[in-house]
Amino acid sequence: MAEQPQPISPTKNFFAGGFGGVCLVFVGHPLDTIKVRLQTQPKPQPGQPLLYSGTFDCFRKTLVGEGVRGLYRGMAAPIIGVTPMFAVCFFGFGLGKRLQQRKPDDVLTYPQLFAAGMLSGVFTTVIMAPGERIKCLLQIQAATGETKYSGSLDCAKQLYREAGIRGVYKGTVLTLMRDVPASGMYFMTYEWLKNILTPEGKSVSDLSVPRILFAGGLAGIFNWAVAIPPDVLKSRFQTAPPGKYPNGFRDVLRELIREEGVASLYKGFTAVMIRAFPANAACFLGFEVAMKFLNWIAPGL
């Protein structure tokens, strides 16, 4: 394991994580839109083709029909939520690491890093669940031909008016099922890759930009390899009409397996994986740059 040059600061993680999250959304949102539309596209009538035959077909139709703005549909919700969400995510990871240290210079094992990452997934769900619900509804409404929501705030207001806070937080359990194990994998993989990419005799904190980008991008791929099946269930559940799935994710899972097979749990796989590398590379680079800046201006924070 490589050295940890200074005590872990959850506070610095909070601010640096927020900046990293903003970087992630700007790079990754277009392919997130494609992913959600593929995961939630309506079942075709007998003899009719699917609305989207795949990732590139969905991208082309979105671009032709709605322009570049269509690829950024619903981005206001994650942008508003992403700064506090990633701030809380990285804060949770920093706190999880600190809680497992007996001394400030203790180097954590990989299972301990996985556990710290899982704690970050719990922390982010409070912000993530309503943001995901709003984002998914806005992303699919263009494909349905209806314009029920004029924007993120209008969507939140309507959801609250129709079903109260439960309507806004619909899909929270599935968000937890997705984010807790995936976040553990995310942070553990990033720390592992940073360690093996650090040249002999060098510090992890001196890792070059290309190596940070590679470690962050690959961590994103490992994260989504774990997260895709519950993410598909979450997207279906959060965009379904009220009352369609009375037993929650179990009903969604049974319907998907019965009608479309196990492969349906990996819908949007291509879009997710194309997005995962650059978006998370940008996220971790933003985090590391912000962390160095914070260490420079506030070393005792």
GROMACS .gro file of C-alpha atoms in nm:
model
  301
    1MET     CA    1   0.000   0.000   0.000
    2ALA     CA    2   0.124   0.351  -0.078
    3GLU     CA    3   0.167   0.614   0.190
    4GLN     CA    4  -0.096   0.861   0.303
    5PRO     CA    5   0.109   1.178   0.337
    6GLN     CA    6  -0.120   1.371   0.573
    7PRO     CA    7  -0.423   1.317   0.797
    8ILE     CA    8  -0.750   1.259   0.616
    9SER     CA    9  -0.974   1.568   0.613
   10PRO     CA   10  -1.345   1.496   0.552
   11THR     CA   11  -1.398   1.875   0.525
   12LYS     CA   12  -1.153   1.907   0.237
   13ASN     CA   13  -1.306   1.598   0.080
   14PHE     CA   14  -1.643   1.774   0.097
   15PHE     CA   15  -1.537   2.081  -0.100
   16ALA     CA   16  -1.308   1.898  -0.344
   17GLY     CA   17  -1.575   1.633  -0.406
   18GLY     CA   18  -1.831   1.899  -0.495
   19PHE     CA   19  -1.600   2.040  -0.762
   20GLY     CA   20  -1.528   1.693  -0.894
   21GLY     CA   21  -1.900   1.623  -0.924
   22VAL     CA   22  -1.959   1.933  -1.134
   23CYS     CA   23  -1.682   1.818  -1.370
   24LEU     CA   24  -1.848   1.476  -1.395
   25VAL     CA   25  -2.192   1.611  -1.490
   26PHE     CA   26  -2.068   1.838  -1.767
   27VAL     CA   27  -1.873   1.555  -1.927
   28GLY     CA   28  -2.115   1.269  -1.866
   29HIS     CA   29  -2.474   1.397  -1.882
   30PRO     CA   30  -2.535   1.345  -2.257
   31LEU     CA   31  -2.468   0.971  -2.232
   32ASP     CA   32  -2.668   0.953  -1.910
   33THR     CA   33  -2.965   1.083  -2.109
   34ILE     CA   34  -2.911   0.810  -2.369
   35LYS     CA   35  -2.882   0.546  -2.094
   36VAL     CA   36  -3.212   0.643  -1.930
   37ARG     CA   37  -3.400   0.657  -2.261
   38LEU     CA   38  -3.275   0.311  -2.354
   39GLN     CA   39  -3.364   0.171  -2.013
   40THR     CA   40  -3.717   0.315  -2.013
   41GLN     CA   41  -3.822   0.301  -2.378
   42PRO     CA   42  -4.176   0.167  -2.419
   43LYS     CA   43  -4.238  -0.189  -2.529
   44PRO     CA   44  -4.325  -0.182  -2.904
   45GLN     CA   45  -4.658  -0.300  -3.044
   46PRO     CA   46  -4.652  -0.640  -3.219
   47GLY     CA   47  -4.471  -0.609  -3.550
   48GLN     CA   48  -4.329  -0.267  -3.464
   49PRO     CA   49  -3.956  -0.201  -3.405
   50LEU     CA   50  -3.812  -0.061  -3.084
   51LEU     CA   51  -3.805   0.317  -3.061
   52TYR     CA   52  -3.425   0.296  -3.030
   53SER     CA   53  -3.229   0.004  -3.172
   54GLY     CA   54  -2.926   0.083  -2.959
   55THR     CA   55  -2.698   0.347  -2.811
   56PHE     CA   56  -2.591   0.511  -3.134
   57ASP     CA   57  -2.944   0.507  -3.280
   58CYS     CA   58  -3.074   0.677  -2.966
   59PHE     CA   59  -2.794   0.933  -2.984
   60ARG     CA   60  -2.867   1.008  -3.350
   61LYS     CA   61  -3.244   1.040  -3.304
   62THR     CA   62  -3.202   1.262  -2.999
   63LEU     CA   63  -2.955   1.487  -3.180
   64VAL     CA   64  -3.169   1.509  -3.496
   65GLY     CA   65  -3.498   1.556  -3.315
   66GLU     CA   66  -3.394   1.783  -3.030
   67GLY     CA   67  -3.047   1.912  -3.109
   68VAL     CA   68  -2.758   1.927  -2.863
   69ARG     CA   69  -2.994   2.061  -2.596
   70GLY     CA   70  -3.178   1.729  -2.604
   71LEU     CA   71  -2.863   1.552  -2.486
   72TYR     CA   72  -2.854   1.782  -2.183
   73ARG     CA   73  -3.224   1.740  -2.101
   74GLY     CA   74  -3.281   1.735  -1.726
   75MET     CA   75  -2.928   1.849  -1.644
   76ALA     CA   76  -3.049   2.122  -1.408
   77ALA     CA   77  -3.151   1.864  -1.147
   78PRO     CA   78  -2.814   1.686  -1.129
   79ILE     CA   79  -2.622   2.016  -1.151
   80ILE     CA   80  -2.821   2.155  -0.858
   81GLY     CA   81  -2.785   1.829  -0.670
   82VAL     CA   82  -2.443   1.719  -0.785
   83THR     CA   83  -2.230   1.967  -0.594
   84PRO     CA   84  -2.376   1.878  -0.253
   85MET     CA   85  -2.416   1.513  -0.358
   86PHE     CA   86  -2.053   1.458  -0.456
   87ALA     CA   87  -1.943   1.679  -0.170
   88VAL     CA   88  -2.133   1.451   0.068
   89CYS     CA   89  -2.011   1.143  -0.122
   90PHE     CA   90  -1.643   1.232  -0.084
   91PHE     CA   91  -1.707   1.357   0.271
   92GLY     CA   92  -1.859   1.017   0.354
   93PHE     CA   93  -1.558   0.840   0.206
   94GLY     CA   94  -1.319   1.061   0.401
   95LEU     CA   95  -1.518   1.009   0.720
   96GLY     CA   96  -1.534   0.634   0.659
   97LYS     CA   97  -1.157   0.623   0.626
   98ARG     CA   98  -1.098   0.836   0.932
   99LEU     CA   99  -1.334   0.628   1.148
  100GLN     CA  100  -1.130   0.317   1.068
  101GLN     CA  101  -0.795   0.474   1.153
  102ARG     CA  102  -0.651   0.427   1.502
  103LYS     CA  103  -0.376   0.678   1.428
  104PRO     CA  104  -0.377   0.960   1.167
  105ASP     CA  105  -0.096   0.793   0.971
  106ASP     CA  106  -0.260   0.448   0.955
  107VAL     CA  107  -0.275   0.308   0.600
  108LEU     CA  108  -0.606   0.136   0.531
  109THR     CA  109  -0.648  -0.204   0.370
  110TYR     CA  110  -0.857  -0.245   0.055
  111PRO     CA  111  -1.154  -0.400   0.243
  112GLN     CA  112  -1.147  -0.098   0.474
  113LEU     CA  113  -1.147   0.135   0.171
  114PHE     CA  114  -1.443  -0.061   0.030
  115ALA     CA  115  -1.630  -0.016   0.360
  116ALA     CA  116  -1.555   0.358   0.359
  117GLY     CA  117  -1.686   0.379   0.003
  118MET     CA  118  -2.008   0.201   0.102
  119LEU     CA  119  -2.063   0.461   0.375
  120SER     CA  120  -2.038   0.733   0.112
  121GLY     CA  121  -2.318   0.560  -0.083
  122VAL     CA  122  -2.546   0.580   0.221
  123PHE     CA  123  -2.466   0.950   0.266
  124THR     CA  124  -2.548   1.043  -0.094
  125THR     CA  125  -2.884   0.866  -0.122
  126VAL     CA  126  -3.069   1.145   0.060
  127ILE     CA  127  -2.973   1.386  -0.220
  128MET     CA  128  -2.943   1.134  -0.502
  129ALA     CA  129  -3.288   0.972  -0.487
  130PRO     CA  130  -3.504   1.281  -0.560
  131GLY     CA  131  -3.251   1.417  -0.811
  132GLU     CA  132  -3.252   1.085  -0.999
  133ARG     CA  133  -3.634   1.072  -0.994
  134ILE     CA  134  -3.666   1.420  -1.145
  135LYS     CA  135  -3.386   1.366  -1.395
  136CYS     CA  136  -3.530   1.040  -1.526
  137LEU     CA  137  -3.881   1.184  -1.569
  138LEU     CA  138  -3.747   1.483  -1.763
  139GLN     CA  139  -3.521   1.265  -1.978
  140ILE     CA  140  -3.800   1.035  -2.094
  141GLN     CA  141  -4.082   1.284  -2.149
  142ALA     CA  142  -3.944   1.399  -2.485
  143ALA     CA  143  -3.953   1.038  -2.608
  144THR     CA  144  -4.317   0.994  -2.500
  145GLY     CA  145  -4.431   1.302  -2.690
  146GLU     CA  146  -4.580   1.459  -2.377
  147THR     CA  147  -4.461   1.771  -2.198
  148LYS     CA  148  -4.591   1.729  -1.849
  149TYR     CA  149  -4.303   1.908  -1.676
  150SER     CA  150  -4.158   2.242  -1.783
  151GLY     CA  151  -3.838   2.187  -1.586
  152SER     CA  152  -3.680   2.044  -1.274
  153LEU     CA  153  -3.857   2.273  -1.025
  154ASP     CA  154  -4.194   2.220  -1.191
  155CYS     CA  155  -4.138   1.844  -1.184
  156ALA     CA  156  -4.052   1.852  -0.812
  157LYS     CA  157  -4.360   2.064  -0.737
  158GLN     CA  158  -4.593   1.832  -0.927
  159LEU     CA  159  -4.449   1.520  -0.766
  160TYR     CA  160  -4.491   1.671  -0.420
  161ARG     CA  161  -4.845   1.789  -0.497
  162GLU     CA  162  -4.945   1.445  -0.626
  163ALA     CA  163  -4.788   1.220  -0.362
  164GLY     CA  164  -4.609   1.431  -0.103
  165ILE     CA  165  -4.249   1.364  -0.003
  166ARG     CA  166  -4.293   0.993  -0.085
  167GLY     CA  167  -4.350   1.086  -0.449
  168VAL     CA  168  -4.028   1.287  -0.462
  169TYR     CA  169  -3.829   1.009  -0.294
  170LYS     CA  170  -3.978   0.721  -0.492
  171GLY     CA  171  -3.700   0.469  -0.565
  172THR     CA  172  -3.489   0.541  -0.256
  173VAL     CA  173  -3.441   0.174  -0.167
  174LEU     CA  174  -3.325   0.096  -0.520
  175THR     CA  175  -3.091   0.395  -0.511
  176LEU     CA  176  -2.938   0.250  -0.194
  177MET     CA  177  -2.912  -0.095  -0.354
  178ARG     CA  178  -2.726   0.062  -0.643
  179ASP     CA  179  -2.503   0.313  -0.469
  180VAL     CA  180  -2.384   0.137  -0.152
  181PRO     CA  181  -2.196  -0.155  -0.316
  182ALA     CA  182  -2.109   0.048  -0.627
  183SER     CA  183  -1.954   0.328  -0.421
  184GLY     CA  184  -1.748   0.076  -0.228
  185MET     CA  185  -1.614  -0.060  -0.556
  186TYR     CA  186  -1.566   0.292  -0.695
  187PHE     CA  187  -1.339   0.427  -0.423
  188MET     CA  188  -1.155   0.103  -0.355
  189THR     CA  189  -1.070   0.065  -0.724
  190TYR     CA  190  -0.951   0.424  -0.751
  191GLU     CA  191  -0.724   0.392  -0.448
  192TRP     CA  192  -0.592   0.056  -0.571
  193LEU     CA  193  -0.513   0.192  -0.917
  194LYS     CA  194  -0.345   0.502  -0.775
  195ASN     CA  195  -0.123   0.278  -0.566
  196ILE     CA  196  -0.018   0.047  -0.849
  197LEU     CA  197   0.032   0.342  -1.090
  198THR     CA  198   0.260   0.528  -0.849
  199PRO     CA  199   0.625   0.481  -0.951
  200GLU     CA  200   0.861   0.322  -0.700
  201GLY     CA  201   0.986   0.576  -0.449
  202LYS     CA  202   0.722   0.836  -0.541
  203SER     CA  203   0.418   0.958  -0.345
  204VAL     CA  204   0.058   0.897  -0.452
  205SER     CA  205   0.000   1.271  -0.416
  206ASP     CA  206   0.249   1.334  -0.699
  207LEU     CA  207   0.065   1.113  -0.953
  208SER     CA  208   0.061   1.263  -1.303
  209VAL     CA  209  -0.259   1.392  -1.468
  210PRO     CA  210  -0.278   1.109  -1.726
  211ARG     CA  211  -0.248   0.847  -1.450
  212ILE     CA  212  -0.516   1.020  -1.240
  213LEU     CA  213  -0.743   1.028  -1.545
  214PHE     CA  214  -0.680   0.659  -1.612
  215ALA     CA  215  -0.740   0.557  -1.249
  216GLY     CA  216  -1.055   0.769  -1.222
  217GLY     CA  217  -1.195   0.649  -1.554
  218LEU     CA  218  -1.137   0.284  -1.474
  219ALA     CA  219  -1.286   0.330  -1.127
  220GLY     CA  220  -1.600   0.460  -1.297
  221ILE     CA  221  -1.619   0.149  -1.515
  222PHE     CA  222  -1.585  -0.081  -1.212
  223ASN     CA  223  -1.849   0.125  -1.032
  224TRP     CA  224  -2.104   0.085  -1.311
  225ALA     CA  225  -2.027  -0.283  -1.364
  226VAL     CA  226  -2.176  -0.328  -1.016
  227ALA     CA  227  -2.445  -0.060  -1.047
  228ILE     CA  228  -2.614  -0.129  -1.383
  229PRO     CA  229  -2.872  -0.397  -1.282
  230PRO     CA  230  -3.014  -0.200  -0.985
  231ASP     CA  231  -2.992   0.117  -1.195
  232VAL     CA  232  -3.215  -0.037  -1.463
  233LEU     CA  233  -3.467  -0.138  -1.195
  234LYS     CA  234  -3.449   0.208  -1.041
  235SER     CA  235  -3.508   0.390  -1.370
  236ARG     CA  236  -3.807   0.168  -1.451
  237PHE     CA  237  -3.955   0.207  -1.104
  238GLN     CA  238  -3.902   0.584  -1.081
  239THR     CA  239  -4.063   0.654  -1.419
  240ALA     CA  240  -4.355   0.410  -1.385
  241PRO     CA  241  -4.713   0.540  -1.336
  242PRO     CA  242  -4.835   0.542  -0.973
  243GLY     CA  243  -4.945   0.198  -0.855
  244LYS     CA  244  -4.788   0.001  -1.140
  245TYR     CA  245  -4.542  -0.179  -0.913
  246PRO     CA  246  -4.714  -0.219  -0.573
  247ASN     CA  247  -4.440  -0.448  -0.438
  248GLY     CA  248  -4.157  -0.221  -0.546
  249PHE     CA  249  -3.844  -0.348  -0.714
  250ARG     CA  250  -3.954  -0.712  -0.688
  251ASP     CA  251  -4.240  -0.642  -0.930
  252VAL     CA  252  -4.006  -0.455  -1.164
  253LEU     CA  253  -3.755  -0.740  -1.156
  254ARG     CA  254  -4.020  -1.006  -1.221
  255GLU     CA  255  -4.168  -0.811  -1.512
  256LEU     CA  256  -3.830  -0.748  -1.674
  257ILE     CA  257  -3.714  -1.110  -1.643
  258ARG     CA  258  -4.049  -1.247  -1.762
  259GLU     CA  259  -4.087  -1.018  -2.064
  260GLU     CA  260  -3.732  -0.938  -2.170
  261GLY     CA  261  -3.498  -1.186  -2.002
  262VAL     CA  262  -3.193  -1.141  -1.782
  263ALA     CA  263  -3.018  -0.933  -2.049
  264SER     CA  264  -3.269  -0.655  -1.984
  265LEU     CA  265  -3.091  -0.585  -1.657
  266TYR     CA  266  -2.799  -0.456  -1.863
  267LYS     CA  267  -2.995  -0.217  -2.084
  268GLY     CA  268  -2.794   0.093  -2.158
  269PHE     CA  269  -2.469  -0.096  -2.091
  270THR     CA  270  -2.288   0.054  -2.391
  271ALA     CA  271  -2.397   0.410  -2.311
  272VAL     CA  272  -2.301   0.366  -1.946
  273MET     CA  273  -1.956   0.231  -2.024
  274ILE     CA  274  -1.883   0.494  -2.290
  275ARG     CA  275  -1.983   0.761  -2.038
  276ALA     CA  276  -1.820   0.606  -1.732
  277PHE     CA  277  -1.457   0.651  -1.828
  278PRO     CA  278  -1.443   1.020  -1.933
  279ALA     CA  279  -1.700   1.137  -1.676
  280ASN     CA  280  -1.527   0.976  -1.379
  281ALA     CA  281  -1.183   1.062  -1.507
  282ALA     CA  282  -1.299   1.426  -1.506
  283CYS     CA  283  -1.451   1.382  -1.160
  284PHE     CA  284  -1.137   1.248  -0.994
  285LEU     CA  285  -0.912   1.494  -1.174
  286GLY     CA  286  -1.135   1.778  -1.053
  287PHE     CA  287  -1.124   1.631  -0.702
  288GLU     CA  288  -0.745   1.599  -0.696
  289VAL     CA  289  -0.691   1.951  -0.837
  290ALA     CA  290  -0.932   2.099  -0.582
  291MET     CA  291  -0.772   1.899  -0.301
  292LYS     CA  292  -0.425   2.029  -0.388
  293PHE     CA  293  -0.562   2.383  -0.398
  294LEU     CA  294  -0.726   2.338  -0.055
  295ASN     CA  295  -0.407   2.189   0.089
  296TRP     CA  296  -0.223   2.496  -0.038
  297ILE     CA  297  -0.460   2.764   0.090
  298ALA     CA  298  -0.577   2.589   0.409
  299PRO     CA  299  -0.326   2.323   0.517
  300GLY     CA  300  -0.477   2.296   0.865
  301LEU     CA  301  -0.842   2.256   0.756
   0.00000   0.00000   0.00000
